[in-house]
Coordinates of C-alpha atoms in Angstrom, one line a residue:
X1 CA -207.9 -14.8 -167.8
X2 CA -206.0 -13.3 -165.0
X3 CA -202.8 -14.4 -163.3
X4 CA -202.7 -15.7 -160.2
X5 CA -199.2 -14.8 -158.1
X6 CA -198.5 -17.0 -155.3
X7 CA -196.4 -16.8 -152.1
X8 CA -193.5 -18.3 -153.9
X9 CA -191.0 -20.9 -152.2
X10 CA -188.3 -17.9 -151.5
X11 CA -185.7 -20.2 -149.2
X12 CA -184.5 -23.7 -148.6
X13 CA -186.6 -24.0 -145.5
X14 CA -189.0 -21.5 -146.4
X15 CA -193.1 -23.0 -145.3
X16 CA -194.4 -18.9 -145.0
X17 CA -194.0 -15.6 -145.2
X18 CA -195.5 -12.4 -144.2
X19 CA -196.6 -10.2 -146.3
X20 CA -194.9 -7.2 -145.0
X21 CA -196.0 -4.6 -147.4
X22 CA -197.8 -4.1 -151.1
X23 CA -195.3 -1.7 -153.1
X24 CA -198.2 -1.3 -155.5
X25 CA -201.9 -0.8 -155.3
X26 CA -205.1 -2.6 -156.9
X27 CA -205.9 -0.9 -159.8
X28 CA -202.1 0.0 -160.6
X29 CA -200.7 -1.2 -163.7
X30 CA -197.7 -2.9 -163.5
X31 CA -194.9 -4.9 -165.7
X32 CA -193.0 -7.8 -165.8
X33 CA -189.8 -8.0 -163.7
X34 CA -191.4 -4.5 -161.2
X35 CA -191.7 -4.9 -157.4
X36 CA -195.0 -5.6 -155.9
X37 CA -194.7 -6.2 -152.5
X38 CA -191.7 -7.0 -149.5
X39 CA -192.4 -10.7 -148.0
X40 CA -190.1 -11.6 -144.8
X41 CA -188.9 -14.8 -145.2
X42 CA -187.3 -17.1 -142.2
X43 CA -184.3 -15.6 -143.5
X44 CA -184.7 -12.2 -144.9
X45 CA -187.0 -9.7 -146.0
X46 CA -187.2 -9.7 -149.8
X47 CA -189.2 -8.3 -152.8
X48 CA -191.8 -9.6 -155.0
X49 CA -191.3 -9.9 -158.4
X50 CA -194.1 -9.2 -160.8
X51 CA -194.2 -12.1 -163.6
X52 CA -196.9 -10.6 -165.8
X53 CA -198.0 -7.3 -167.5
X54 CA -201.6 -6.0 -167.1
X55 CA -203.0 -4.4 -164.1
X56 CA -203.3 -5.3 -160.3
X57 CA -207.2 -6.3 -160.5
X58 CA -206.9 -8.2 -156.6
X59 CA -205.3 -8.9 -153.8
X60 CA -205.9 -11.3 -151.6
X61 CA -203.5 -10.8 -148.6
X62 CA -203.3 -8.0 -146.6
X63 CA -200.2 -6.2 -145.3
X64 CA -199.3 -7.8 -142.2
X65 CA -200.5 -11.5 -143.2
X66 CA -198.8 -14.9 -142.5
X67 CA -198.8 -16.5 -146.3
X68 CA -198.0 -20.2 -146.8
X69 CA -196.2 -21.0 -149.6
X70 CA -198.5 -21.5 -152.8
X71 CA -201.1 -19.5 -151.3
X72 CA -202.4 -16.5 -153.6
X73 CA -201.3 -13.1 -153.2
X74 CA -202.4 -11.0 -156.1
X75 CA -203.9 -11.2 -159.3
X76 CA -203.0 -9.7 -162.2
X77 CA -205.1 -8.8 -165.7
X78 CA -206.8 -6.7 -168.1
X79 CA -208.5 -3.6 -166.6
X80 CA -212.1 -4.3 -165.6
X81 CA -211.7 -7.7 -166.0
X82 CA -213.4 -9.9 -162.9
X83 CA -211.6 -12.0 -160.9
X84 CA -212.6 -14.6 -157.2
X85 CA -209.9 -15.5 -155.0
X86 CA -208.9 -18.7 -156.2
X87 CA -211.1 -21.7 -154.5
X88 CA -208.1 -23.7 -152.7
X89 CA -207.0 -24.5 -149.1
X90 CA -205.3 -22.2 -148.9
X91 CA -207.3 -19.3 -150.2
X92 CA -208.3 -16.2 -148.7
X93 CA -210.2 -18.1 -146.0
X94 CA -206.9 -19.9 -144.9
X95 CA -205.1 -16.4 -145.4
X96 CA -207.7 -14.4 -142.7
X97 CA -206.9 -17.3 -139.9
X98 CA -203.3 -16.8 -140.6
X99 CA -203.1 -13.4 -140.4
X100 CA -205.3 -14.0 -136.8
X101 CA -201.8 -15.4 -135.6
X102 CA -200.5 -13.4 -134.1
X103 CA -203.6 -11.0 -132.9
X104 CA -203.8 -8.1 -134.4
X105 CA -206.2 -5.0 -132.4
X106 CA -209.5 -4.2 -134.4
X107 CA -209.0 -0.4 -135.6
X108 CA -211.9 1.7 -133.6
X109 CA -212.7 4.3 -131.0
X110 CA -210.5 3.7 -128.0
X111 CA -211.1 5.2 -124.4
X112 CA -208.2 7.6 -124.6
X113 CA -206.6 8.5 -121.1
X114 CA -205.8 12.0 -119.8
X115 CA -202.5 12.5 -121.6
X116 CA -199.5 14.3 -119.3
X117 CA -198.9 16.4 -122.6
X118 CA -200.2 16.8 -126.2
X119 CA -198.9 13.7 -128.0
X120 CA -197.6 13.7 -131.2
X121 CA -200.5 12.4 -134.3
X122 CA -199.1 9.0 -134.5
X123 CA -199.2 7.1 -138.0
X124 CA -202.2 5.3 -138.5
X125 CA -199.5 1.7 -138.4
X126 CA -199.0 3.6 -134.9
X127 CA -202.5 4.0 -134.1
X128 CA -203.0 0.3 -135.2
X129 CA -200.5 -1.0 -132.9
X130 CA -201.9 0.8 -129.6
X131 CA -205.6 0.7 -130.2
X132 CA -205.7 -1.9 -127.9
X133 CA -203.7 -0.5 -124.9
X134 CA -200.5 -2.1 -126.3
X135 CA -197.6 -0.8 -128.0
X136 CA -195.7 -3.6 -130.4
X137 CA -192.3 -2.8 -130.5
X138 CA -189.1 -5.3 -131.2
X139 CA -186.4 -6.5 -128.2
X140 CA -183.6 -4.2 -130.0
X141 CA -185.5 -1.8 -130.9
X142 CA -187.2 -1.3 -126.7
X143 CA -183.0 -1.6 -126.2
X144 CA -181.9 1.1 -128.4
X145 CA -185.2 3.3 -127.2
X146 CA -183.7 2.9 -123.5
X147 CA -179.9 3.5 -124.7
X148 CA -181.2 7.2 -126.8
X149 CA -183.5 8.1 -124.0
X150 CA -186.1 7.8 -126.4
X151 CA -189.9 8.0 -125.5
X152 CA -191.9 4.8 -127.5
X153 CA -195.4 7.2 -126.7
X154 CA -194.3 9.8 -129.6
X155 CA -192.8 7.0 -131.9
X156 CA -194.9 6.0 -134.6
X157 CA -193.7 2.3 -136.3
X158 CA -193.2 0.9 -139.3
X159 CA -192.9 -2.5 -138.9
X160 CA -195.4 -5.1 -139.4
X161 CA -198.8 -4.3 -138.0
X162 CA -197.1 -0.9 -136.8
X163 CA -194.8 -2.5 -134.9
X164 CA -191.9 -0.4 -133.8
X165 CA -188.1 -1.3 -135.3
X166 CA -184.7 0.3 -134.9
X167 CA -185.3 2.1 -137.7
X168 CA -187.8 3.8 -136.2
X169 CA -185.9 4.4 -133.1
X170 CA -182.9 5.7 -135.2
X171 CA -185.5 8.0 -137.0
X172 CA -187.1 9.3 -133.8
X173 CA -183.6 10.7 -132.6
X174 CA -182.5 12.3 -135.3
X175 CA -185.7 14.2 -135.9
X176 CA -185.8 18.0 -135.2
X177 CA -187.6 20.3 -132.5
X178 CA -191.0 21.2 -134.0
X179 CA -190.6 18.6 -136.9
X180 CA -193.9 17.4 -135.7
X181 CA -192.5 14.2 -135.4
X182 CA -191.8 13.3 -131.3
X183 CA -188.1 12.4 -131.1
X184 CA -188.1 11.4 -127.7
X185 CA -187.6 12.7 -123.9
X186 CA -183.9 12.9 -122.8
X187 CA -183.6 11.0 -119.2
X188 CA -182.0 13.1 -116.3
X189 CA -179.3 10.2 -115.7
X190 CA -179.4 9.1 -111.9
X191 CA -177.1 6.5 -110.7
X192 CA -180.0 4.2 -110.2
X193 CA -183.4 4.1 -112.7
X194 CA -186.3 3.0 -110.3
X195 CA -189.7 1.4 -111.8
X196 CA -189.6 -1.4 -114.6
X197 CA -186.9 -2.6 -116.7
X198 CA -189.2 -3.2 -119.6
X199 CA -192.9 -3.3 -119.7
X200 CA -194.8 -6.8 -119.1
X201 CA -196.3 -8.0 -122.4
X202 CA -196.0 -11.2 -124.8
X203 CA -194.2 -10.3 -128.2
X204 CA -194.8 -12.6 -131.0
X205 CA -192.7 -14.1 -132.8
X206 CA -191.2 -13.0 -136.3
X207 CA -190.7 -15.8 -138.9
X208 CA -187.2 -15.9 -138.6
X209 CA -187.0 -16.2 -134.7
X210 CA -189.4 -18.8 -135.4
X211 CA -187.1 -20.4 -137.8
X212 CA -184.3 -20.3 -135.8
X213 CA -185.5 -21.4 -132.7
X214 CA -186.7 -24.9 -134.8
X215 CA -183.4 -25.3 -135.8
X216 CA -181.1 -24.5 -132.8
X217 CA -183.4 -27.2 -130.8
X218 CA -182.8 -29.3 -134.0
X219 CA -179.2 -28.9 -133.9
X220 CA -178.6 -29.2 -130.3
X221 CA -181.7 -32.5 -129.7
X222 CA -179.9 -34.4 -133.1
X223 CA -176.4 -33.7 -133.7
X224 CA -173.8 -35.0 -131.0
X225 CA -171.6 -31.7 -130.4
X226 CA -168.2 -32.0 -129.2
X227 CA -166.2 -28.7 -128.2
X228 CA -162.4 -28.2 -128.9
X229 CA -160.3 -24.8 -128.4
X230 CA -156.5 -23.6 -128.5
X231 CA -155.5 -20.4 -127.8
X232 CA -153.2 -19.0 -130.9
X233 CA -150.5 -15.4 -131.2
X234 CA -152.5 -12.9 -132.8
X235 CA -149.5 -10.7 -133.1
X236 CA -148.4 -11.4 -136.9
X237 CA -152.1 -11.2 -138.2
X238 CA -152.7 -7.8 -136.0
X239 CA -149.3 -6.4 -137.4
X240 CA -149.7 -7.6 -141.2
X241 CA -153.5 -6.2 -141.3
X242 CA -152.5 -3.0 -139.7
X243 CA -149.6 -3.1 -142.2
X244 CA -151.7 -3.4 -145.4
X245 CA -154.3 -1.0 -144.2
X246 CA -152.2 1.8 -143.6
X247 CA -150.5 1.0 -147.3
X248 CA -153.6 0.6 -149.3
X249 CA -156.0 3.3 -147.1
X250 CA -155.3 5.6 -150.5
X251 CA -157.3 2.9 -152.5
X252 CA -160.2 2.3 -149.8
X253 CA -158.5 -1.2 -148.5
X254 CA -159.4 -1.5 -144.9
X255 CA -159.3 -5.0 -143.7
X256 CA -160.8 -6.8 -140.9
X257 CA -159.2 -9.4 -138.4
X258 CA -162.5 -11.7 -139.6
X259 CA -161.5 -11.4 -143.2
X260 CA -158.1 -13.2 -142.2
X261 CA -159.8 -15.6 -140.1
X262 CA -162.5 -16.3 -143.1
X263 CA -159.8 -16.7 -145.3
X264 CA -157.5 -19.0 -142.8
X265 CA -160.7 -21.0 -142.3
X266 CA -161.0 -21.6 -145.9
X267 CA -157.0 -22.5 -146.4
X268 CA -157.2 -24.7 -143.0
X269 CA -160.1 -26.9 -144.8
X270 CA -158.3 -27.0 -148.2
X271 CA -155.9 -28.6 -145.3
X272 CA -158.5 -30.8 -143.6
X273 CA -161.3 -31.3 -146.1
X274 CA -162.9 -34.2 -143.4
X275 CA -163.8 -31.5 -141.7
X276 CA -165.6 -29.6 -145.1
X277 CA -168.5 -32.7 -144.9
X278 CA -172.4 -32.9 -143.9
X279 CA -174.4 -35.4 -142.5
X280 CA -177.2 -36.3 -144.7
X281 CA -179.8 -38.4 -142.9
X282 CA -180.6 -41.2 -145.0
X283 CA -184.3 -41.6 -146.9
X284 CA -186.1 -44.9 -145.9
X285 CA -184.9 -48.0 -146.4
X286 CA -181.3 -46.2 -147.3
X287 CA -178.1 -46.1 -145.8
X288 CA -176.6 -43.0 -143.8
X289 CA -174.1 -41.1 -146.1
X290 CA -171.2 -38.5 -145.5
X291 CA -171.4 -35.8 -148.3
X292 CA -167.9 -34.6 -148.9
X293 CA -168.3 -31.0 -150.4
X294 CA -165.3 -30.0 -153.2
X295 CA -165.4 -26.3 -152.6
X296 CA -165.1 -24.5 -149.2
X297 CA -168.6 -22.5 -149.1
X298 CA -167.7 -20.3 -145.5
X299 CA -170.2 -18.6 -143.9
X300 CA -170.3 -16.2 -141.1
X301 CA -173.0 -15.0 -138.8
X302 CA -174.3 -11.5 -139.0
X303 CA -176.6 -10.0 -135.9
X304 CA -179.7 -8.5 -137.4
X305 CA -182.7 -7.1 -135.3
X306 CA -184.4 -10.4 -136.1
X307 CA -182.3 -12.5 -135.1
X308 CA -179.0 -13.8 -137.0
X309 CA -178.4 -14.7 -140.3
X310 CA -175.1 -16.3 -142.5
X311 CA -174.3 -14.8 -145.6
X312 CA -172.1 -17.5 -147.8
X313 CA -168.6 -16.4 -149.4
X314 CA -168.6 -19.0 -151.8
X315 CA -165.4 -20.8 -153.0
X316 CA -163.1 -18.9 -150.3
X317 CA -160.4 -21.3 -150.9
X318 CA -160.0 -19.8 -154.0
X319 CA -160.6 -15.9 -153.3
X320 CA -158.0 -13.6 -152.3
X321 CA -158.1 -12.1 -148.2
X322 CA -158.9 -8.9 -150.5
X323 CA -161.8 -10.2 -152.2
X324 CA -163.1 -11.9 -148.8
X325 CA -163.4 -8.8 -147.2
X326 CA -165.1 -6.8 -150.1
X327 CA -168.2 -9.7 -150.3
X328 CA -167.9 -9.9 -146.7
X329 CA -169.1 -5.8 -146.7
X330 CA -171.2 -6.0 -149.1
X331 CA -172.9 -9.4 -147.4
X332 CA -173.2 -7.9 -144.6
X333 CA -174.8 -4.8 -145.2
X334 CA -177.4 -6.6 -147.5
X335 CA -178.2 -8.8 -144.7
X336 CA -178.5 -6.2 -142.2
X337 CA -180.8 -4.0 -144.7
X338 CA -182.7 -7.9 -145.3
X339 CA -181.9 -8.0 -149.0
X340 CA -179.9 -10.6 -149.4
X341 CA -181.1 -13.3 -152.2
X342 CA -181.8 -16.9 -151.1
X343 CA -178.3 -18.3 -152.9
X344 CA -176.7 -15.4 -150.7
X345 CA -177.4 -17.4 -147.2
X346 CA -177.9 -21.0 -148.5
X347 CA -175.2 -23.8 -149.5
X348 CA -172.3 -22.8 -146.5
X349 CA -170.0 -25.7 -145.8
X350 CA -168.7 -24.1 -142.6
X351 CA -169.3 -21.4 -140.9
X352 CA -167.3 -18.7 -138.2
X353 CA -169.6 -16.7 -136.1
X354 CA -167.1 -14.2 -134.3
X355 CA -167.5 -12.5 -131.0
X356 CA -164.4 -11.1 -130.5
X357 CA -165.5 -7.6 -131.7
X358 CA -168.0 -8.0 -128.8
X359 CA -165.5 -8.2 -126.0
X360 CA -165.9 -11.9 -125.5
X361 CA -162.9 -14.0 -124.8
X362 CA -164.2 -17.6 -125.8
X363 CA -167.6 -19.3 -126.7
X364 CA -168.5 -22.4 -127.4
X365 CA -171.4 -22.4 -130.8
X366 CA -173.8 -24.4 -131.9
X367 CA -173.6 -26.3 -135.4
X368 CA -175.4 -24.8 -138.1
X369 CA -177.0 -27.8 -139.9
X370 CA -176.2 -29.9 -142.3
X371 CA -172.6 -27.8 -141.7
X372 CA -170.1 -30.7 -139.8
X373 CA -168.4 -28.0 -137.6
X374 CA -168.3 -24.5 -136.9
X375 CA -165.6 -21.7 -135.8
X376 CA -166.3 -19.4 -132.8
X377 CA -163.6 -16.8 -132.2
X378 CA -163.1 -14.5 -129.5
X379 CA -161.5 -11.1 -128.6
X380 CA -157.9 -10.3 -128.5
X381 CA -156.2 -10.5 -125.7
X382 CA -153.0 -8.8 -124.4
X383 CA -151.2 -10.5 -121.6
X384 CA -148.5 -12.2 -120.3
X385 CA -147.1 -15.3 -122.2
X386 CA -143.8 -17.5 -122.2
X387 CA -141.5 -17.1 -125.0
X388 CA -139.4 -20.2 -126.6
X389 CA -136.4 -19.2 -124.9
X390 CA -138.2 -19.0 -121.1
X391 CA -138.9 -15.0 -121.4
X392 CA -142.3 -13.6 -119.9
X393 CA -143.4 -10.9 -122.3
X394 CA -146.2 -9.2 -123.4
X395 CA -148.6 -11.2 -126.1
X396 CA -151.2 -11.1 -128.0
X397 CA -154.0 -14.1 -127.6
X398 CA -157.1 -15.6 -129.4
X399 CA -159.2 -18.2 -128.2
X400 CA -160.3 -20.1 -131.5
X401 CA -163.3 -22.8 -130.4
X402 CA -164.7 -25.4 -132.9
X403 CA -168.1 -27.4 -132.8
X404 CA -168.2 -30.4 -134.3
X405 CA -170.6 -33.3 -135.3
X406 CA -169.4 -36.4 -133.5
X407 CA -171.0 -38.5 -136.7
X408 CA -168.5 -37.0 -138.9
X409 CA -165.6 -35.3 -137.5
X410 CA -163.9 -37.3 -135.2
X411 CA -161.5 -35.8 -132.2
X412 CA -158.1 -36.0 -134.0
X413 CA -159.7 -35.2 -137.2
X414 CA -161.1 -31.7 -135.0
X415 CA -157.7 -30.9 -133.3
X416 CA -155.7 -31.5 -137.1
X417 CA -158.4 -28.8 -138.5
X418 CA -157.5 -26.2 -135.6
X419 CA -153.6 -26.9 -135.9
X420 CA -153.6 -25.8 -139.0
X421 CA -155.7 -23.2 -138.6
X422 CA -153.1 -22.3 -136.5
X423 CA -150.5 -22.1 -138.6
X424 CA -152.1 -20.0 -141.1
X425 CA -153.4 -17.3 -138.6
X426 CA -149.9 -17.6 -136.6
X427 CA -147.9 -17.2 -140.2
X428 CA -150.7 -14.4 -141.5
X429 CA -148.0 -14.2 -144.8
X430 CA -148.9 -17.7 -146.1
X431 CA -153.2 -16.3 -146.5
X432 CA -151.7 -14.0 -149.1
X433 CA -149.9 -16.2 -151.4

């Protein structure tokens, strides 16, 4: 009897995924533990694991497709042997009115309009995407297009129902004259563009957008924020991480400011554990409770073209500033590729999302449930600043900004938290003991 492989439960808050693409093709045989397909997740973009050996007799949802979870994907078997899509609500009937949301065009003869010059033979993804008069393309993606003076009319994509991604867009400008592959018109530059800043169309939606909308209006409708912020020397930590990087360049050592504040963070809550707690909404009939977590579990936000994601250094309290910033690279490049497993992103007990490489001076963020607080840090600023003994001279400054949930941090138990904080970032020698 053939296997049935399901869209399996691949995050916390996981209800769907879409099927982005089948790695392998009916008919194929496969093994246990192979790749069949990539399924984006609210989170991340991940592969499917084959549980069975035999061959790919079926499947049942198409590249493209909004799956909920438990609903059949594939089946798997011995060649020749017949298999039905499984008789359940959520069968391939519940599958097709999924993968209706959002539209996708019909593939078929289009009117095609008088073309300025020959285009390029788009991919048939590409040719999916436009039959309908409209191009799919992602917000960062239309940004870096504009930035590389890229033309979208040449670019064929390779997203989800041929939607076009950066990758595309990073492809498309590094391609070669005559290639055969359009890598875009260079703009004159004028000191002012005229016409549209973007084109007018509705974009749907991807999972995670989805996800995070639900949960920013979540945080922000249910948990009482309260904002508090000093402004701390980052002299010491600037001169001790230029310090080590120029000692240890020879062995690959190159440290970021964020890896010292990931690592205060965790010694500052080692400090102030209050602050290391989650609210946990009680079940009926049961009392509220405050979880108190043992180990500090820090994550930190990383800007992908979907959205944002925070990858979890796990017992930091414990880790070297070293080992911080090795997991943090390797975190972060998994989450920008969307590989990063579910117990990668899930468990944080506080988390620093960090603008300062962005230019901003000071933000005020939103609490990533069931976390009780969360760390925003801006730029470094040089400027003016009064020494202990009445001197003006010059300094360096860093606006340091925490969130908290008024149902389990209270004021004082904030301001302790960002004092010592403080002290850790202010006396950078202490994070290396």
């Amino acid at each position: 009897m053939a296997e049935i492989i399901e869209m399996p439960k691949l995050s916390d808050t996981m209800t769907d995924g879409v099927l982005v693409k089948w790695l392998r093709n009916e008919g194929d045989v496969v093994k246990t533990g192979e790749m069949l397909a990539e399924v984006e997740t609210d989170k991340a973009t991940m592969e499917l694991e084959c549980f069975f050996d035999g061959t790919l007799l079926k499947i049942f949802a198409k590249a493209g497709a909004r799956v909920p979870v438990g609903s059949p994907l594939c089946a798997i078997g011995k060649p020749g042997e017949k298999v039905d899509a499984p008789s359940s609500p959520a069968a391939p009937a519940s599958v097709e009115k999924i993968e209706e949301k959002p539209p996708e065009p019909t593939p078929g003869p289009a009117v095609p309009a008088a073309p300025a010059e020959p285009p390029s033979k788009p991919s048939p993804a590409a040719e999916k995407a436009t039959s309908s008069g409209r191009q799919r393309i992602s917000p960062l993606a239309r940004k870096l297009a504009a930035e590389k003076g890229i033309d979208l009319r040449g670019v064929a994509g390779t997203g989800p129902g041929g939607r076009i991604v950066r990758a595309d867009i990073l492809a498309a400008g590094q391609a070669p004259a005559g290639s055969g592959e359009k890598a875009g018109t260079a703009r004159t530059a004028t000191p002012l563009q005229s016409g549209p800043i973007q084109k007018e169309e509705l974009v749907p939606v991807s999972t995670m957008r989805e996800t995070i909308a639900r949960r920013l209006v979540e945080s922000k409708t249910t948990i009482p924020h309260f904002f508090l912020e000093i402004e701390v020397d980052a002299g010491p930590v600037l001169l001790l991480r230029t310090q080590l990087n120029a000692a240890l360049e020879s062995e690959g050592v190159r440290l970021s400011v964020n890896d010292f504040i990931l690592k205060a963070a965790a010694g500052a809550l080692r400090r102030v554990p209050d602050v290391n707690c989650s609210w946990e909404s009680p079940a009926k009939g049961a009392p509220a409770a405050i979880r108190r977590h043992a180990s500090a579990h820090v994550s930190f936000a990383v800007a992908i073209e979907a959205g944002l994601i925070t990858p979890v250094v796990r017992d930091a309290q414990a880790k070297s500033v070293f080992e911080i910033s090795g997991e943090v690279k390797a975190l972060a490049k998994r989450a920008r590729d969307r590989k990063l497993a579910p117990s990668e992103f899930t468990g944080g007990t506080f988390c620093v999302s960090n603008l300062g490489m962005m230019g901003i001076n000071r933000f005020s963020a939103i609490i990533n449930p069931p976390n009780a607080a969360i760390l925003s840090v801006g730029t470094t600023i040089r400027k003016p600043v009064v020494a202990d003994d009445g001197r003006i001279v010059p300094g360096e400054r860093m606006a340091l900004g925490l969130s908290c949930d008024h149902r389990v941090v209270d004021g004082a138990t904030g301001a302790e938290f960002l004092n010592a904080l403080r002290g850790l970032v202010e006396k950078p020698a202490l994070l290396l003991l």
